[in-house]
PDB file of C-alpha atoms in Angstrom:
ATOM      1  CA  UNK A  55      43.225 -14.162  42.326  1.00 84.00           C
ATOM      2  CA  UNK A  56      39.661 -13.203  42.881  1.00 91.00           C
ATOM      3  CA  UNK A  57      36.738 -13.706  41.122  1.00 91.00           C
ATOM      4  CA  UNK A  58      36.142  -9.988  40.967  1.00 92.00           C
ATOM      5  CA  UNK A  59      39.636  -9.780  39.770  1.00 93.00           C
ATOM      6  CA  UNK A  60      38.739 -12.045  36.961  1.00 92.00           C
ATOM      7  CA  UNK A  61      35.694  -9.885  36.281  1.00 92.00           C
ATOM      8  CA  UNK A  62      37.647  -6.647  36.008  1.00 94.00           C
ATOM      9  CA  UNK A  63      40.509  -8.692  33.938  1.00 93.00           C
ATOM     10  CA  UNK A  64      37.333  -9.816  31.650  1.00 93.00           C
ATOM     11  CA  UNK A  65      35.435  -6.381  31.660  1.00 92.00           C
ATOM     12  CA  UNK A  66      38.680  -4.639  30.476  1.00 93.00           C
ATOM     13  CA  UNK A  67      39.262  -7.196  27.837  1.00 92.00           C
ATOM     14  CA  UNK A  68      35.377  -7.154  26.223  1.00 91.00           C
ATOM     15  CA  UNK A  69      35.611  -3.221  26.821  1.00 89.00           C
ATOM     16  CA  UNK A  70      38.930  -2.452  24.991  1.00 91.00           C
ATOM     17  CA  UNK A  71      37.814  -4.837  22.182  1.00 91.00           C
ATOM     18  CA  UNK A  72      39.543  -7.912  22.537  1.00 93.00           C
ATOM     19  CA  UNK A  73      35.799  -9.723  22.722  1.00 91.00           C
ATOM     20  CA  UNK A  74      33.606  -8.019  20.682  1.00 90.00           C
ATOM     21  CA  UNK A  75      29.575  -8.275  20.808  1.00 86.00           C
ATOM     22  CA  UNK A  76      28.886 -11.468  19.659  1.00 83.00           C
ATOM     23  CA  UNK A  77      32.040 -13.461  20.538  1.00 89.00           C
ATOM     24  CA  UNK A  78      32.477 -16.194  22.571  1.00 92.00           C
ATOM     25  CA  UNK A  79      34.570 -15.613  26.178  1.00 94.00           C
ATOM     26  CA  UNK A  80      36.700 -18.916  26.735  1.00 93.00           C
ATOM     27  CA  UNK A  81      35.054 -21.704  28.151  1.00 91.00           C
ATOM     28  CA  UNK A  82      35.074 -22.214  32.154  1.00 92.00           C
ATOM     29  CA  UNK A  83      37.241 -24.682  31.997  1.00 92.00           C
ATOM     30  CA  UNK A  84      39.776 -22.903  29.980  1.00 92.00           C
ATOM     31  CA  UNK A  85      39.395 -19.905  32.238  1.00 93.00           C
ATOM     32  CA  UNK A  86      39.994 -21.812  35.143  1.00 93.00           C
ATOM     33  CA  UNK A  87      43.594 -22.931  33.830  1.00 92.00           C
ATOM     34  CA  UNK A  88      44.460 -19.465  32.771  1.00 93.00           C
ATOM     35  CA  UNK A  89      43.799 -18.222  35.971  1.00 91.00           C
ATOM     36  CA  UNK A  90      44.572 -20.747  37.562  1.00 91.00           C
ATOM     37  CA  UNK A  91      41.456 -20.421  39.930  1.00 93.00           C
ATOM     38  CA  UNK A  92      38.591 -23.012  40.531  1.00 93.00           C
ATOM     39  CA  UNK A  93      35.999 -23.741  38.636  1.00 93.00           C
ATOM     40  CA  UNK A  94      33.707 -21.791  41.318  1.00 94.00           C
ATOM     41  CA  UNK A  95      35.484 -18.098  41.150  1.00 93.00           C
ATOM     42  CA  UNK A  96      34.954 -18.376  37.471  1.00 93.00           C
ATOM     43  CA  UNK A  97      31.399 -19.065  38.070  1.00 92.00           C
ATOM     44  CA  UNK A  98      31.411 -16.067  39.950  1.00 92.00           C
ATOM     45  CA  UNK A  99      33.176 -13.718  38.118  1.00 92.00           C
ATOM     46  CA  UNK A 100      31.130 -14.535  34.958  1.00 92.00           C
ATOM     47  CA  UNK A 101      27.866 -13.996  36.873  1.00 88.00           C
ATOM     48  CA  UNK A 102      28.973 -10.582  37.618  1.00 88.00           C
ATOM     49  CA  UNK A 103      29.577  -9.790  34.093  1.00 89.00           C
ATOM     50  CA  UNK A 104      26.133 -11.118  33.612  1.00 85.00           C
ATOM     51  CA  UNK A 105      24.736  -8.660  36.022  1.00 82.00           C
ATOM     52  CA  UNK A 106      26.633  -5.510  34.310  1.00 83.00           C
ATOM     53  CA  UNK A 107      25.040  -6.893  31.368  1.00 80.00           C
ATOM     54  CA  UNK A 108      28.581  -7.496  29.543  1.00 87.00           C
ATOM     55  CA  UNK A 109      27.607 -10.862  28.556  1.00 87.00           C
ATOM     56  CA  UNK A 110      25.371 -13.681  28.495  1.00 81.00           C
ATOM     57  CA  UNK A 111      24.909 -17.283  28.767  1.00 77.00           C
ATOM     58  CA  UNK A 112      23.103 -20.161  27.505  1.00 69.00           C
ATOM     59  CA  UNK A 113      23.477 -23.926  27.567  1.00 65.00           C
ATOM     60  CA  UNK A 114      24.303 -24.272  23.922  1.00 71.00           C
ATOM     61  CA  UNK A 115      26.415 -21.283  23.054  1.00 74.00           C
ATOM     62  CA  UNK A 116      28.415 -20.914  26.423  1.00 85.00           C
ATOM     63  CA  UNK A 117      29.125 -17.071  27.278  1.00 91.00           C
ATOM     64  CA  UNK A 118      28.740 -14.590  24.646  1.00 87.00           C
ATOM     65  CA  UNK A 119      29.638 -11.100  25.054  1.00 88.00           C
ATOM     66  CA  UNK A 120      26.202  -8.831  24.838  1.00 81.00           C
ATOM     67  CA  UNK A 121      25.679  -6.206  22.199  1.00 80.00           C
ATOM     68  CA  UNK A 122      25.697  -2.358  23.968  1.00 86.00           C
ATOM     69  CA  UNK A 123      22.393  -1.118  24.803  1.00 90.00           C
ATOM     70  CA  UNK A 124      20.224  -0.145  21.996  1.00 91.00           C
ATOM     71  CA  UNK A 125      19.641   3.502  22.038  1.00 91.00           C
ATOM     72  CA  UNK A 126      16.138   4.486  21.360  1.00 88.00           C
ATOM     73  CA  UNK A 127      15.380   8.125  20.329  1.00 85.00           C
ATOM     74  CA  UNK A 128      12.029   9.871  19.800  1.00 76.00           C
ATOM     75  CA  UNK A 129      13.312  10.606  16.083  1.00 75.00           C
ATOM     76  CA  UNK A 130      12.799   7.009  15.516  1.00 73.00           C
ATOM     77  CA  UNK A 131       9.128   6.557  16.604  1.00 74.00           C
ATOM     78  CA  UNK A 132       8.368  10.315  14.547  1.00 69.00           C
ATOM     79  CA  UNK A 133      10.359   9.017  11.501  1.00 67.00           C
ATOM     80  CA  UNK A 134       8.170   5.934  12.024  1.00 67.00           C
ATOM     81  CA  UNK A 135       4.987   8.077  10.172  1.00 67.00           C
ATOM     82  CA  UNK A 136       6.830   8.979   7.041  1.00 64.00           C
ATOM     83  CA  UNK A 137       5.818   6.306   4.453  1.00 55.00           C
ATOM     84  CA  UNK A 138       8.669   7.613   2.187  1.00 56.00           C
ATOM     85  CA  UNK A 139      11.819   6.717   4.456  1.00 54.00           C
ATOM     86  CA  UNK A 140      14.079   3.711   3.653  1.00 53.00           C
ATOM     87  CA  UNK A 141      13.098   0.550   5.286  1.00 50.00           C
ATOM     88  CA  UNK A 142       9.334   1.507   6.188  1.00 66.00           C
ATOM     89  CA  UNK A 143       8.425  -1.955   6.714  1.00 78.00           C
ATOM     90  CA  UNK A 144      10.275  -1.881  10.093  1.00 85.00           C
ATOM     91  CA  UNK A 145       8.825  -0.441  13.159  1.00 88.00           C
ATOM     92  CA  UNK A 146      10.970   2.040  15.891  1.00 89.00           C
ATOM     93  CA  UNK A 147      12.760  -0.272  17.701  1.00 92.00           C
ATOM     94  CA  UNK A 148      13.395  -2.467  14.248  1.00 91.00           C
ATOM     95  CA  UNK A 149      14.833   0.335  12.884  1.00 89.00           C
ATOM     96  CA  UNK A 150      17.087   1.277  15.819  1.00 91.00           C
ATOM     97  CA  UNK A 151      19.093  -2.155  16.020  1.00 91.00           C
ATOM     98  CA  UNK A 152      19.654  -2.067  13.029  1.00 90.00           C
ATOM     99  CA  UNK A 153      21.178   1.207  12.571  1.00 90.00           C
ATOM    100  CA  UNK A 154      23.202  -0.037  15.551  1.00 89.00           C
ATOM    101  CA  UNK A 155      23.960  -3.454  13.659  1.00 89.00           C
ATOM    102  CA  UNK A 156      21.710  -5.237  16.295  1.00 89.00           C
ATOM    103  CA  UNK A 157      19.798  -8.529  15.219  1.00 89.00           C
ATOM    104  CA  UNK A 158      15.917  -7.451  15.891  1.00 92.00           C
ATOM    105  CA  UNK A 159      12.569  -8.908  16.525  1.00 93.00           C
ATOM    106  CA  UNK A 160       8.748  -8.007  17.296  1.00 94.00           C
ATOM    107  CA  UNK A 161       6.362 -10.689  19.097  1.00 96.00           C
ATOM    108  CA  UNK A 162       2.906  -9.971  19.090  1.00 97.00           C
ATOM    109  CA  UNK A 163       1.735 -11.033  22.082  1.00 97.00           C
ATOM    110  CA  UNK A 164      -1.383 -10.253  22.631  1.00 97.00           C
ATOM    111  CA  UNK A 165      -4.774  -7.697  20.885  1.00 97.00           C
ATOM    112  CA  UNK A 166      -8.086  -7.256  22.673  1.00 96.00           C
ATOM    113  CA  UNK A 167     -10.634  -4.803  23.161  1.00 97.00           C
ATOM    114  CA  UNK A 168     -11.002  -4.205  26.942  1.00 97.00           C
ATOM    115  CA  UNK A 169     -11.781  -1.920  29.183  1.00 98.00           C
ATOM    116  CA  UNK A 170      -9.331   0.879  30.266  1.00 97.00           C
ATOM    117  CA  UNK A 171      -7.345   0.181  33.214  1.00 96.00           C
ATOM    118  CA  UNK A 172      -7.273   3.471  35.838  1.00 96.00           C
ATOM    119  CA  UNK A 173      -4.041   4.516  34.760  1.00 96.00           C
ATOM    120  CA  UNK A 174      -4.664   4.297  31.488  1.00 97.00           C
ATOM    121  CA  UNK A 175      -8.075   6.071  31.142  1.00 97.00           C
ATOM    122  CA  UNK A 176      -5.685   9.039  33.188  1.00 97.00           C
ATOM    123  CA  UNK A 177      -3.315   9.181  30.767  1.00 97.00           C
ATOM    124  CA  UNK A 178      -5.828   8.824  27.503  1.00 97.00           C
ATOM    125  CA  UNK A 179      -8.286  12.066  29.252  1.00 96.00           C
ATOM    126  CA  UNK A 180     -11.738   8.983  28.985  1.00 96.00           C
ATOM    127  CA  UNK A 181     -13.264   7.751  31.482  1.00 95.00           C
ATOM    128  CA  UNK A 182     -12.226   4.596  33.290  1.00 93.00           C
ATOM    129  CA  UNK A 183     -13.742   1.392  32.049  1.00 93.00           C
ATOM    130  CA  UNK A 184     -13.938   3.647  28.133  1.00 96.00           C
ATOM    131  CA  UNK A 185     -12.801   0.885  25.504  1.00 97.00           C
ATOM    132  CA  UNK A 186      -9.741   0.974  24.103  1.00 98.00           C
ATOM    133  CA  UNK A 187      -7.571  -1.440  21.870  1.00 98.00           C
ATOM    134  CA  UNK A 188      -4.504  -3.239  24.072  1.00 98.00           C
ATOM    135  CA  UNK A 189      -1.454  -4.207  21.691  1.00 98.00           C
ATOM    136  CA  UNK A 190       1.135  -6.281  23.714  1.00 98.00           C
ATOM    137  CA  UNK A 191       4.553  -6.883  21.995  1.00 97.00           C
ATOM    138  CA  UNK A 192       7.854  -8.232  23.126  1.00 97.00           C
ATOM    139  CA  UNK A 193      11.195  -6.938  21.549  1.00 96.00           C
ATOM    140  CA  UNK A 194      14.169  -8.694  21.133  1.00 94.00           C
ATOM    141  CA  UNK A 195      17.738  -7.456  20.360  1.00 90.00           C
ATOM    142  CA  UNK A 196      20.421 -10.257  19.623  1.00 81.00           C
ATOM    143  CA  UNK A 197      18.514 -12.865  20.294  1.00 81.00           C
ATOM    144  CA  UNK A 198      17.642 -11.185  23.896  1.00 85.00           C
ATOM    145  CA  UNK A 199      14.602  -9.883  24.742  1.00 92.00           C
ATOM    146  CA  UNK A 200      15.246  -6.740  25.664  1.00 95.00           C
ATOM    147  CA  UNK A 201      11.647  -5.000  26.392  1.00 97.00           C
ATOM    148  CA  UNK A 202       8.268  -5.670  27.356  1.00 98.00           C
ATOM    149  CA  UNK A 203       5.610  -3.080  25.650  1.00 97.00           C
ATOM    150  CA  UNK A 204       1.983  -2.434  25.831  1.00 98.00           C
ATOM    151  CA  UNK A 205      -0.161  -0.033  23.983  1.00 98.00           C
ATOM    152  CA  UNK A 206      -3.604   1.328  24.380  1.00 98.00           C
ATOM    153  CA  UNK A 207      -5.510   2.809  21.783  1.00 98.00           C
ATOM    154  CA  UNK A 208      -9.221   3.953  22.035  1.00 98.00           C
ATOM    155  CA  UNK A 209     -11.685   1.838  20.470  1.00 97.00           C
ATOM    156  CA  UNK A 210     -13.295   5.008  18.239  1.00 96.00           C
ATOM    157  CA  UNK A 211      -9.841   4.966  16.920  1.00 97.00           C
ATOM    158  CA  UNK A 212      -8.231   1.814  16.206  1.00 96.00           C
ATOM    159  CA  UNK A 213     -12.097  -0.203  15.832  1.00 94.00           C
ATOM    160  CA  UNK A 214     -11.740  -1.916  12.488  1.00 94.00           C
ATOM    161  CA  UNK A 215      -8.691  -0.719  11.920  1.00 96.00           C
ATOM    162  CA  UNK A 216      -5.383  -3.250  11.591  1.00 96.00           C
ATOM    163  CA  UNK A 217      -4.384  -1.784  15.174  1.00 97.00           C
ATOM    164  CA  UNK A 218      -7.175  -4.278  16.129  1.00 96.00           C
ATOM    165  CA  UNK A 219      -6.099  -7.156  13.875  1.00 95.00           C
ATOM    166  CA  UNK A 220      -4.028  -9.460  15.535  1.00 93.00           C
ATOM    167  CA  UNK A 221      -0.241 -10.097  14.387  1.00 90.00           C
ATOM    168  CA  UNK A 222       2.222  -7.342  13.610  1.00 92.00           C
ATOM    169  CA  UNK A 223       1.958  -3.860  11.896  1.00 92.00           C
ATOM    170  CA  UNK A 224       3.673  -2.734   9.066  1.00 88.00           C
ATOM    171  CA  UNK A 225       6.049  -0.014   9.741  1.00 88.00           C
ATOM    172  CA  UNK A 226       5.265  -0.159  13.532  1.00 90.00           C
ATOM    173  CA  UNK A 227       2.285   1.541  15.816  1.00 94.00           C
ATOM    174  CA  UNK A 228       2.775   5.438  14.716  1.00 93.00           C
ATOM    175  CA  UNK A 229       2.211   4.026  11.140  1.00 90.00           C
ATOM    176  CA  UNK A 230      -1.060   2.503  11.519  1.00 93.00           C
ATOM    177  CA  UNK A 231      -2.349   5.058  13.584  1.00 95.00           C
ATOM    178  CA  UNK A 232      -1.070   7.561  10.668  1.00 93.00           C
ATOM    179  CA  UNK A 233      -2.771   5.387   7.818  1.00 92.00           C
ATOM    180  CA  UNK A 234      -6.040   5.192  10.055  1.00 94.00           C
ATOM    181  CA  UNK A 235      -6.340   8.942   9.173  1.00 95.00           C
ATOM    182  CA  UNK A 236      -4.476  10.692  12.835  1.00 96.00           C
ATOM    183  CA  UNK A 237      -1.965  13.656  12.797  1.00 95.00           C
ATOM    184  CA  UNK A 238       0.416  12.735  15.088  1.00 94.00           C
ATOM    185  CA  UNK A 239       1.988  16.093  16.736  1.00 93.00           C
ATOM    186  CA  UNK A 240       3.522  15.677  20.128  1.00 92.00           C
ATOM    187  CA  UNK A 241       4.929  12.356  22.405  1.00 92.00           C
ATOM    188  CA  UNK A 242       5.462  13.273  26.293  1.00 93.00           C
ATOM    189  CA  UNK A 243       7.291  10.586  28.404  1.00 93.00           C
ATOM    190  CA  UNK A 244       7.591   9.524  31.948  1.00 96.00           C
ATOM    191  CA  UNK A 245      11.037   7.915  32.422  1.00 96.00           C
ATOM    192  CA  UNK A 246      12.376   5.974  35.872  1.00 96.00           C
ATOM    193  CA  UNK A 247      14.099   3.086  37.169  1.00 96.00           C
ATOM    194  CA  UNK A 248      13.167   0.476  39.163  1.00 96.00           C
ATOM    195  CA  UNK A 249      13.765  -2.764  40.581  1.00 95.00           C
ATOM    196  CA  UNK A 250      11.316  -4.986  38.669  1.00 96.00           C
ATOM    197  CA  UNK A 251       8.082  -7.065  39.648  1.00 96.00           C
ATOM    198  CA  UNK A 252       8.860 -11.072  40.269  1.00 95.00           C
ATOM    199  CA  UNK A 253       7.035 -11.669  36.821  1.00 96.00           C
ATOM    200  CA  UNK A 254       9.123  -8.664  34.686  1.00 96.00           C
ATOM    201  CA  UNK A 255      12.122 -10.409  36.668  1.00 94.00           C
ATOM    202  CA  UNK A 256      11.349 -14.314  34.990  1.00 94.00           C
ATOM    203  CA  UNK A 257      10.167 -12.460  31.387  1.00 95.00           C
ATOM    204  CA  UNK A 258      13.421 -10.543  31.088  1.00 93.00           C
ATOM    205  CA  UNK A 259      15.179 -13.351  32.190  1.00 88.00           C
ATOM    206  CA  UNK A 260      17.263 -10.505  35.444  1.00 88.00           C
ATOM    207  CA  UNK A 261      19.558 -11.645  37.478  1.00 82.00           C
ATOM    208  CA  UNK A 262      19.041 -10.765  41.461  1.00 81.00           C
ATOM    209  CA  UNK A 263      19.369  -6.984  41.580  1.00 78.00           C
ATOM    210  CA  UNK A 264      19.455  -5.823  38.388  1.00 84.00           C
ATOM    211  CA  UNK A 265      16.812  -3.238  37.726  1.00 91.00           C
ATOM    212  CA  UNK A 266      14.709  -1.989  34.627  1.00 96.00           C
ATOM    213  CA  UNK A 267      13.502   0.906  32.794  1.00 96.00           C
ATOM    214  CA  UNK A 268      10.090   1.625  32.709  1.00 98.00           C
ATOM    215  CA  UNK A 269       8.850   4.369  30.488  1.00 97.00           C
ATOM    216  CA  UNK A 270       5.151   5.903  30.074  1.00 97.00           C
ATOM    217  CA  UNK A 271       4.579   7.472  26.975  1.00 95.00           C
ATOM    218  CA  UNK A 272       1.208   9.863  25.839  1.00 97.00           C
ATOM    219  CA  UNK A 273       0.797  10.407  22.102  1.00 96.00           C
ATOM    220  CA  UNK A 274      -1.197  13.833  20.963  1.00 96.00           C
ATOM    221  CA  UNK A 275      -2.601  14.189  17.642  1.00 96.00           C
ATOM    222  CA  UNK A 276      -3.114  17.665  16.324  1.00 96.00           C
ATOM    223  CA  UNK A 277      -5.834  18.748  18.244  1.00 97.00           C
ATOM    224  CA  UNK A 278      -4.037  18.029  21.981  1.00 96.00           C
ATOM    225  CA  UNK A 279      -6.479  14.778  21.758  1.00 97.00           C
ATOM    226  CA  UNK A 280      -4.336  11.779  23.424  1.00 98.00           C
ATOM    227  CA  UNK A 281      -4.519   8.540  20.797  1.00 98.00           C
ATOM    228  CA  UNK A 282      -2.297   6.296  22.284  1.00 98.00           C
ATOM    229  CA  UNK A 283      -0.964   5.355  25.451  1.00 98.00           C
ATOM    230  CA  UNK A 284       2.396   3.129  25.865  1.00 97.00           C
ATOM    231  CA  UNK A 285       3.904   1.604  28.773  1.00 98.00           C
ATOM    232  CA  UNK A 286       7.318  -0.277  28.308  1.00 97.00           C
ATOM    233  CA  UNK A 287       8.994  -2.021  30.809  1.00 98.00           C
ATOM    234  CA  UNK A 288      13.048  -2.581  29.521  1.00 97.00           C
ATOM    235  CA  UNK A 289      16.177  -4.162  31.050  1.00 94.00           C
ATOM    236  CA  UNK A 290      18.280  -1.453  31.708  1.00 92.00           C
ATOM    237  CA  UNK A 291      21.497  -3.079  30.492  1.00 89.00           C
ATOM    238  CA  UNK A 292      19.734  -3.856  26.942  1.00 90.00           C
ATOM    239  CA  UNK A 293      17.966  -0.437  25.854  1.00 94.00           C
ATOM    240  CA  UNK A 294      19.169   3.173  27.269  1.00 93.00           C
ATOM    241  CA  UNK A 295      16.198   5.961  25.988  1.00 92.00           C
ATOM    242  CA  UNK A 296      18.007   9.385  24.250  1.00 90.00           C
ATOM    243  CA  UNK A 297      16.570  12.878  24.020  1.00 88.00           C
ATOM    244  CA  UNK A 298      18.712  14.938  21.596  1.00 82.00           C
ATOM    245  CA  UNK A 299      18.776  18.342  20.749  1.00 82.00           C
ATOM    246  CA  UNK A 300      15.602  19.690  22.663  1.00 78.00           C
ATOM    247  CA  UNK A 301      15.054  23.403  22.860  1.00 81.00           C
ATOM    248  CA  UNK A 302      16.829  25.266  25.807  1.00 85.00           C
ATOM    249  CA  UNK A 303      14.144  28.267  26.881  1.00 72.00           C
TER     250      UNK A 303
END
């Protein structure tokens, strides 16, 4: 037998429920007896189920089968500026593993008050080199991290504001900018795929040929003024992005 015979064998096990997300696939070495393969084809069907993003491995837990992608909707960054709705404290994409039963996590990595990059100053309708407020965060899901985010707001917006405070906000970006006094009214997004850059590639931890989901957003308040600017970068087996029930006409 094959090692992509072991994969498929594997795939249709973890698919049809026999490992579920969390669970631990046999060790190599029992593998390789059940098989009855070397320890080499098991090697290589397990790094195929790595690729599809079916599982994943480290040193001290051996090969755990991944959770499904977490599916991020835009109802989840507009529910985000309601105050009153159950768990507030979480942001978005806290808020979307869990309803999926996915262990979550924000890192900060990163606040300053820089100038606007040219693709940003596009996007945000100011001139490039206008200040703005750069949030970088990395989210995990299962222990994974699963996305790489950074936001821009302008500086006459977030300045002295906790959008400019380091550490993490309360109910996630939309909230802040909400309790700094904006009307949030429309979100557009860019969406595409793409193999990613040699440093997205070591961050997200890819194997060789995966790809990633990179996603620009532009956030309007009431007046058509754009207030924030987001650019996420996601492995594509880890978060899949939803649009439901958007008018036809």
């Amino acid at each position: 037998m094959g090692y992509r015979q072991i994969a498929a064998a594997l795939r249709a096990a973890i698919e049809g429920g026999d490992y579920p997300p969390g669970s631990r696939l046999p060790t190599e070495h029992d593998l390789t007896a059940q098989y009855e393969v070397s320890r080499e084809t098991v090697r290589r069907a397990l790094a195929q189920l790595k690729t599809l993003g079916l599982v994943t491995t480290a040193t001290s837990q051996g090969t755990v089968v991944a959770h499904p992608p977490v599916r991020l909707t835009l109802a989840h960054y507009a529910g985000a500026v309601d105050p009153q709705r159950e768990g507030h404290t979480l942001g978005p994409w806290e808020t979307a593993c869990a309803q999926q039963g996915v262990p979550a996590t924000v890192e900060v990595t990163g606040v300053d008050r820089l100038p606007a990059p040219a693709a940003v100053a596009v996007r945000l309708g100011v001139p490039e080199g206008a200040e703005v407020i750069r949030r970088g965060r990395r989210m995990f899901a299962g222990g994974d991290l699963a996305q790489l985010q950074e936001s821009w707001v302008p500086a006459a917006i977030a300045g002295g504001t906790p959008l400019e405070q380091p550490g993490k906000l309360v109910g996630g970006l939309y909230a802040a900018l909400t309790a700094a006094g904006v009307v949030l009214a429309t979100a557009s997004e860019e969406v595409s795929g793409r193999l990613p850059t040699a440093a997205e590639q070591e961050a997200l931890g890819l194997p060789e040929a995966a790809s990633v989901l990179e996603v620009w957003r532009v956030t309007r308040d009431e007046t058509g003024r754009a207030v924030e600017v987001l650019h996420s970068v996601s492995d594509a087996r880890r978060v899949a992005r939803a649009y439901d029930d958007l008018p036809i006409g």
